[in-house]
mmCIF file of C-alpha atoms in Angstrom:
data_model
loop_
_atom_site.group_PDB
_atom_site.id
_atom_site.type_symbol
_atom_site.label_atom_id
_atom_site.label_comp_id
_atom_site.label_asym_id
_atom_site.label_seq_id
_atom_site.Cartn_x
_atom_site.Cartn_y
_atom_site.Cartn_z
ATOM 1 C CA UNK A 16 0.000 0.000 0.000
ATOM 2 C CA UNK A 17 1.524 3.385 -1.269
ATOM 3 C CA UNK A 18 1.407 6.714 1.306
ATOM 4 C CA UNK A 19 -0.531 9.423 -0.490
ATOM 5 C CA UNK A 20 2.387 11.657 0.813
ATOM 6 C CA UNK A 21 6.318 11.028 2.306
ATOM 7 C CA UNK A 22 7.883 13.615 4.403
ATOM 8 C CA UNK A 23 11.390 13.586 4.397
ATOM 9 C CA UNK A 24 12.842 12.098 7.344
ATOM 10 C CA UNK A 25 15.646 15.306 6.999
ATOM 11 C CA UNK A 26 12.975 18.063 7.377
ATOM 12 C CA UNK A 27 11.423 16.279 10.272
ATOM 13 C CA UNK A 28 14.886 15.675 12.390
ATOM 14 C CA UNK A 29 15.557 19.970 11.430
ATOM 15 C CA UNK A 30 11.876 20.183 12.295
ATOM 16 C CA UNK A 31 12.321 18.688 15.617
ATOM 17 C CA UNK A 32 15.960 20.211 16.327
ATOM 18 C CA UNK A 33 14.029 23.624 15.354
ATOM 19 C CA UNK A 34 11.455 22.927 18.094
ATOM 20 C CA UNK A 35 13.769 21.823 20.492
ATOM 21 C CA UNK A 36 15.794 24.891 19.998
ATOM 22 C CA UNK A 37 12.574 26.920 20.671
ATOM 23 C CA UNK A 38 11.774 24.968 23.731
ATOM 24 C CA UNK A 39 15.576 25.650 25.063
ATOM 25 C CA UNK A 40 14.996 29.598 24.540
ATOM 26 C CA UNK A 41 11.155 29.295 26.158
ATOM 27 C CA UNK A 42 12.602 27.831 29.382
ATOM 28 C CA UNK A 43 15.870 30.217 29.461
ATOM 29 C CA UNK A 44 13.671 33.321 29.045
ATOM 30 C CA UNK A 45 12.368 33.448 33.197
ATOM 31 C CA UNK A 46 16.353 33.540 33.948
ATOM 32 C CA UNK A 47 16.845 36.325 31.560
ATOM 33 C CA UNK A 48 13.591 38.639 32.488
ATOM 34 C CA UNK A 49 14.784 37.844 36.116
ATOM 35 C CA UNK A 50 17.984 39.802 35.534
ATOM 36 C CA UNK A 51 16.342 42.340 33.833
ATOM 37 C CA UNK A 52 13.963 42.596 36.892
ATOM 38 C CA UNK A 53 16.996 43.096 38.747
ATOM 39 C CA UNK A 54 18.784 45.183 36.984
ATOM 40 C CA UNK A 55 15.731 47.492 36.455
ATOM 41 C CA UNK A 56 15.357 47.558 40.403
ATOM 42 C CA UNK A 57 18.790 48.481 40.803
ATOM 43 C CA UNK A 58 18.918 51.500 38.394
ATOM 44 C CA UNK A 59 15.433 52.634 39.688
ATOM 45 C CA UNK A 60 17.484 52.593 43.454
ATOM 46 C CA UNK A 61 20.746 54.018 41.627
ATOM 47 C CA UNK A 62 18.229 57.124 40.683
ATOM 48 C CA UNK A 63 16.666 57.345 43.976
ATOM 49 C CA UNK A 64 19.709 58.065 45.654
ATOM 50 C CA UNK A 65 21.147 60.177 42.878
ATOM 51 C CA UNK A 66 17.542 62.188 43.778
ATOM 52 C CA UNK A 67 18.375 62.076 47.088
ATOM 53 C CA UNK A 68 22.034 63.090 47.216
ATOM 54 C CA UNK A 69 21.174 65.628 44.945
ATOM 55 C CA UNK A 70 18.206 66.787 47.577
ATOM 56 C CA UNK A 71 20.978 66.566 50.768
ATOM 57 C CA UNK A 72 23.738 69.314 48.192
ATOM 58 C CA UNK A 73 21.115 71.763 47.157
ATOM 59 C CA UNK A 74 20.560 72.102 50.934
ATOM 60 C CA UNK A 75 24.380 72.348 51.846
ATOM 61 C CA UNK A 76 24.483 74.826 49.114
ATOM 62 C CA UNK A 77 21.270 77.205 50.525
ATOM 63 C CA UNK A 78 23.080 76.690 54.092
ATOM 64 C CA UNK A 79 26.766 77.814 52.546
ATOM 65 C CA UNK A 80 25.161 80.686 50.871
ATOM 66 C CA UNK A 81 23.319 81.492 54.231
ATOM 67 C CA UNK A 82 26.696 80.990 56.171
ATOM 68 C CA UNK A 83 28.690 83.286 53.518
ATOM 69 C CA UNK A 84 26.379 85.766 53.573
ATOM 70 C CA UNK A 85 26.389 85.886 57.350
ATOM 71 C CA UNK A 86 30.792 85.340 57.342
ATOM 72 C CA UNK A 87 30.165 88.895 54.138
ATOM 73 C CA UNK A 88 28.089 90.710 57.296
ATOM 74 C CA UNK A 89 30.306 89.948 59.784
ATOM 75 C CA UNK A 90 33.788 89.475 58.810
ATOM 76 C CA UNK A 91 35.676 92.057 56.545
ATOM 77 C CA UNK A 92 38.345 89.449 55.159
ATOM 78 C CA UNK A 93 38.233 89.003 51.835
ATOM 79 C CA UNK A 94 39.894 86.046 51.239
ATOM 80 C CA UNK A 95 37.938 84.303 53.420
ATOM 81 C CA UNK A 96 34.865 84.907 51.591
ATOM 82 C CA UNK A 97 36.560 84.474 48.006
ATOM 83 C CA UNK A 98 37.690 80.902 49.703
ATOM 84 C CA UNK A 99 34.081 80.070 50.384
ATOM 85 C CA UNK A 100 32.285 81.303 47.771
ATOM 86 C CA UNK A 101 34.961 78.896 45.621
ATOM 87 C CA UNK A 102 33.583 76.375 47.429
ATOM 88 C CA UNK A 103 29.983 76.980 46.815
ATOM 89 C CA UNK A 104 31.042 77.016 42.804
ATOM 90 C CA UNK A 105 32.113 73.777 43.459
ATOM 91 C CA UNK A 106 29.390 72.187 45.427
ATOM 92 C CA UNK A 107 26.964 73.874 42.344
ATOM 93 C CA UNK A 108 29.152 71.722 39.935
ATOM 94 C CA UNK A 109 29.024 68.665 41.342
ATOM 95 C CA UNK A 110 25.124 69.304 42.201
ATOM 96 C CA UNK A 111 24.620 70.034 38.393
ATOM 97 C CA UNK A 112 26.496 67.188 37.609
ATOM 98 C CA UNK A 113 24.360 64.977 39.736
ATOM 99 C CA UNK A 114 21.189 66.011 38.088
ATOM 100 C CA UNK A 115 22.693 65.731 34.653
ATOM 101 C CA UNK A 116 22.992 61.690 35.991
ATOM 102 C CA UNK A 117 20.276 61.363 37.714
ATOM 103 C CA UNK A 118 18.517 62.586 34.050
ATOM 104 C CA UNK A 119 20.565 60.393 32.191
ATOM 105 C CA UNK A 120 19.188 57.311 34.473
ATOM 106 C CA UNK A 121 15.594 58.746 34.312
ATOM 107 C CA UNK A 122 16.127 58.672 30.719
ATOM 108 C CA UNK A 123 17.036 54.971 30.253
ATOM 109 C CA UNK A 124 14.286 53.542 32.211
ATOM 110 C CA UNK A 125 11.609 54.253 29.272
ATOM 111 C CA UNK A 126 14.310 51.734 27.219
ATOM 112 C CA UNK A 127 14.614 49.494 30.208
ATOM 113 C CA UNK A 128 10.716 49.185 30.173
ATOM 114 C CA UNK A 129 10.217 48.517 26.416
ATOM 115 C CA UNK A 130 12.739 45.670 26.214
ATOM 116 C CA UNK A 131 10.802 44.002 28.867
ATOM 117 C CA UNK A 132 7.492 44.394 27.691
ATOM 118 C CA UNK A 133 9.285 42.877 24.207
ATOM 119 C CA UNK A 134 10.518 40.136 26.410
ATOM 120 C CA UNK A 135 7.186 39.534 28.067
ATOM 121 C CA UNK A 136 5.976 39.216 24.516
ATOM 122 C CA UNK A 137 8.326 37.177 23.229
ATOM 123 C CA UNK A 138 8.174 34.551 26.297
ATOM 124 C CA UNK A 139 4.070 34.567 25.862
ATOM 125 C CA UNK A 140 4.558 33.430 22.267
ATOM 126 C CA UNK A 141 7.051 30.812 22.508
ATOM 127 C CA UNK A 142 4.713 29.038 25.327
ATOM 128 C CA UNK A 143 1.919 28.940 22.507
ATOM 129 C CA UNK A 144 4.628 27.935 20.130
ATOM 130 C CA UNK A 145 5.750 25.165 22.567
ATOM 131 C CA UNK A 146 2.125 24.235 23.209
ATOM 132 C CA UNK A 147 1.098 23.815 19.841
ATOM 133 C CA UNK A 148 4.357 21.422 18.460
ATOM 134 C CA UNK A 149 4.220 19.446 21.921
ATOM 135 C CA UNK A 150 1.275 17.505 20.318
ATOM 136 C CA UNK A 151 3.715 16.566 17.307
ATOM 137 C CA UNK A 152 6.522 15.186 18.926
ATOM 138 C CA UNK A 153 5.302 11.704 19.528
ATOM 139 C CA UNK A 154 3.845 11.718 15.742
ATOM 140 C CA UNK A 155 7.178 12.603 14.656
ATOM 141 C CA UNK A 156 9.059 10.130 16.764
ATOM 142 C CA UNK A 157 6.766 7.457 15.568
ATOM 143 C CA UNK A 158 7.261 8.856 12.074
ATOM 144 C CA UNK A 159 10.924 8.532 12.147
ATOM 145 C CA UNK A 160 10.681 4.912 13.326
ATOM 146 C CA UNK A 161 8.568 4.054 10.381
ATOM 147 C CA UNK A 162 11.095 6.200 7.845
ATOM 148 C CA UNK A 163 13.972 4.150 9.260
ATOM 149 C CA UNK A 164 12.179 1.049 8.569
ATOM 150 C CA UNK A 165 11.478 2.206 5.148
ATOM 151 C CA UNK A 166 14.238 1.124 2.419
ATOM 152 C CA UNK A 167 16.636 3.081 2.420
ATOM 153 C CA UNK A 168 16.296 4.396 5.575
ATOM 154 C CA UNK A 169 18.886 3.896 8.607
ATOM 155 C CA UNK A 170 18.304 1.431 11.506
ATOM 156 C CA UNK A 171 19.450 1.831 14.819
#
């Protein structure tokens, strides 16, 4: 009795290495959205405290304007005051470096977010990917024991 079709035996052992290959990714993608997770968290705490530092020198700044304006009412030295207001330029460099960071870090989250929500994606497909070929494997086992019985084909 002739088959009405043949499938190559090839395409179904690339077929199955294919969907094996799939399955492999499927079950690695938790570890990698994990680290994401992670690394997400730790960025979003990296900003936080960039926020927060950034909080604590605006304050020293107000205080060492308050405190050179009190040294400019009280003491007649001019170096003194040259000395601190030098300081203050510095503690307003830093501080506006700080904010440039903190902005920088603010701005990579939106990026942070998308590539998870594409991950997300991607993990939700390959479990209906995996769900629909898990049906096939034992057809295609059985189907490769019946091609290696064929002539022609290989017997193990």
């Amino acid at each position: 009795m002739a088959l009405p079709f043949l499938i190559d035996p090839r395409s179904l052992a690339r077929a199955l290495e294919d969907l094996h290959a799939i399955a492999t990714a499927a079950r690695e993608l938790p570890a990698v959205e994990r680290r994401l997770d992670a690394r997400l968290a730790s960025a979003e705490q990296t900003l936080r405290e960039a926020m927060e530092s950034a909080g604590v020198l605006r304050e020293l700044n107000r205080r060492a304007a308050e405190m050179v304006a009190a040294v400019d009412r009280t003491n007649d030295r001019a170096e003194s005051l040259l000395g601190a207001v030098e300081r203050i330029d510095d503690v307003e460099r830093e501080v506006a470096e700080l904010v440039r960071l903190a902005a920088d870090l603010r701005d990579g989250l939106p990026a942070l977010d998308e590539a998870l929500g594409s991950i997300r994606e991607l993990q939700s497909a390959t479990k209906t990917l995996a769900s629909a070929a898990e049906p096939l494997q034992g057809t295609a086992e059985r189907l490769g024991r019946i091609a290696d019985r064929l002539p022609g084909g290989r017997r193990s």
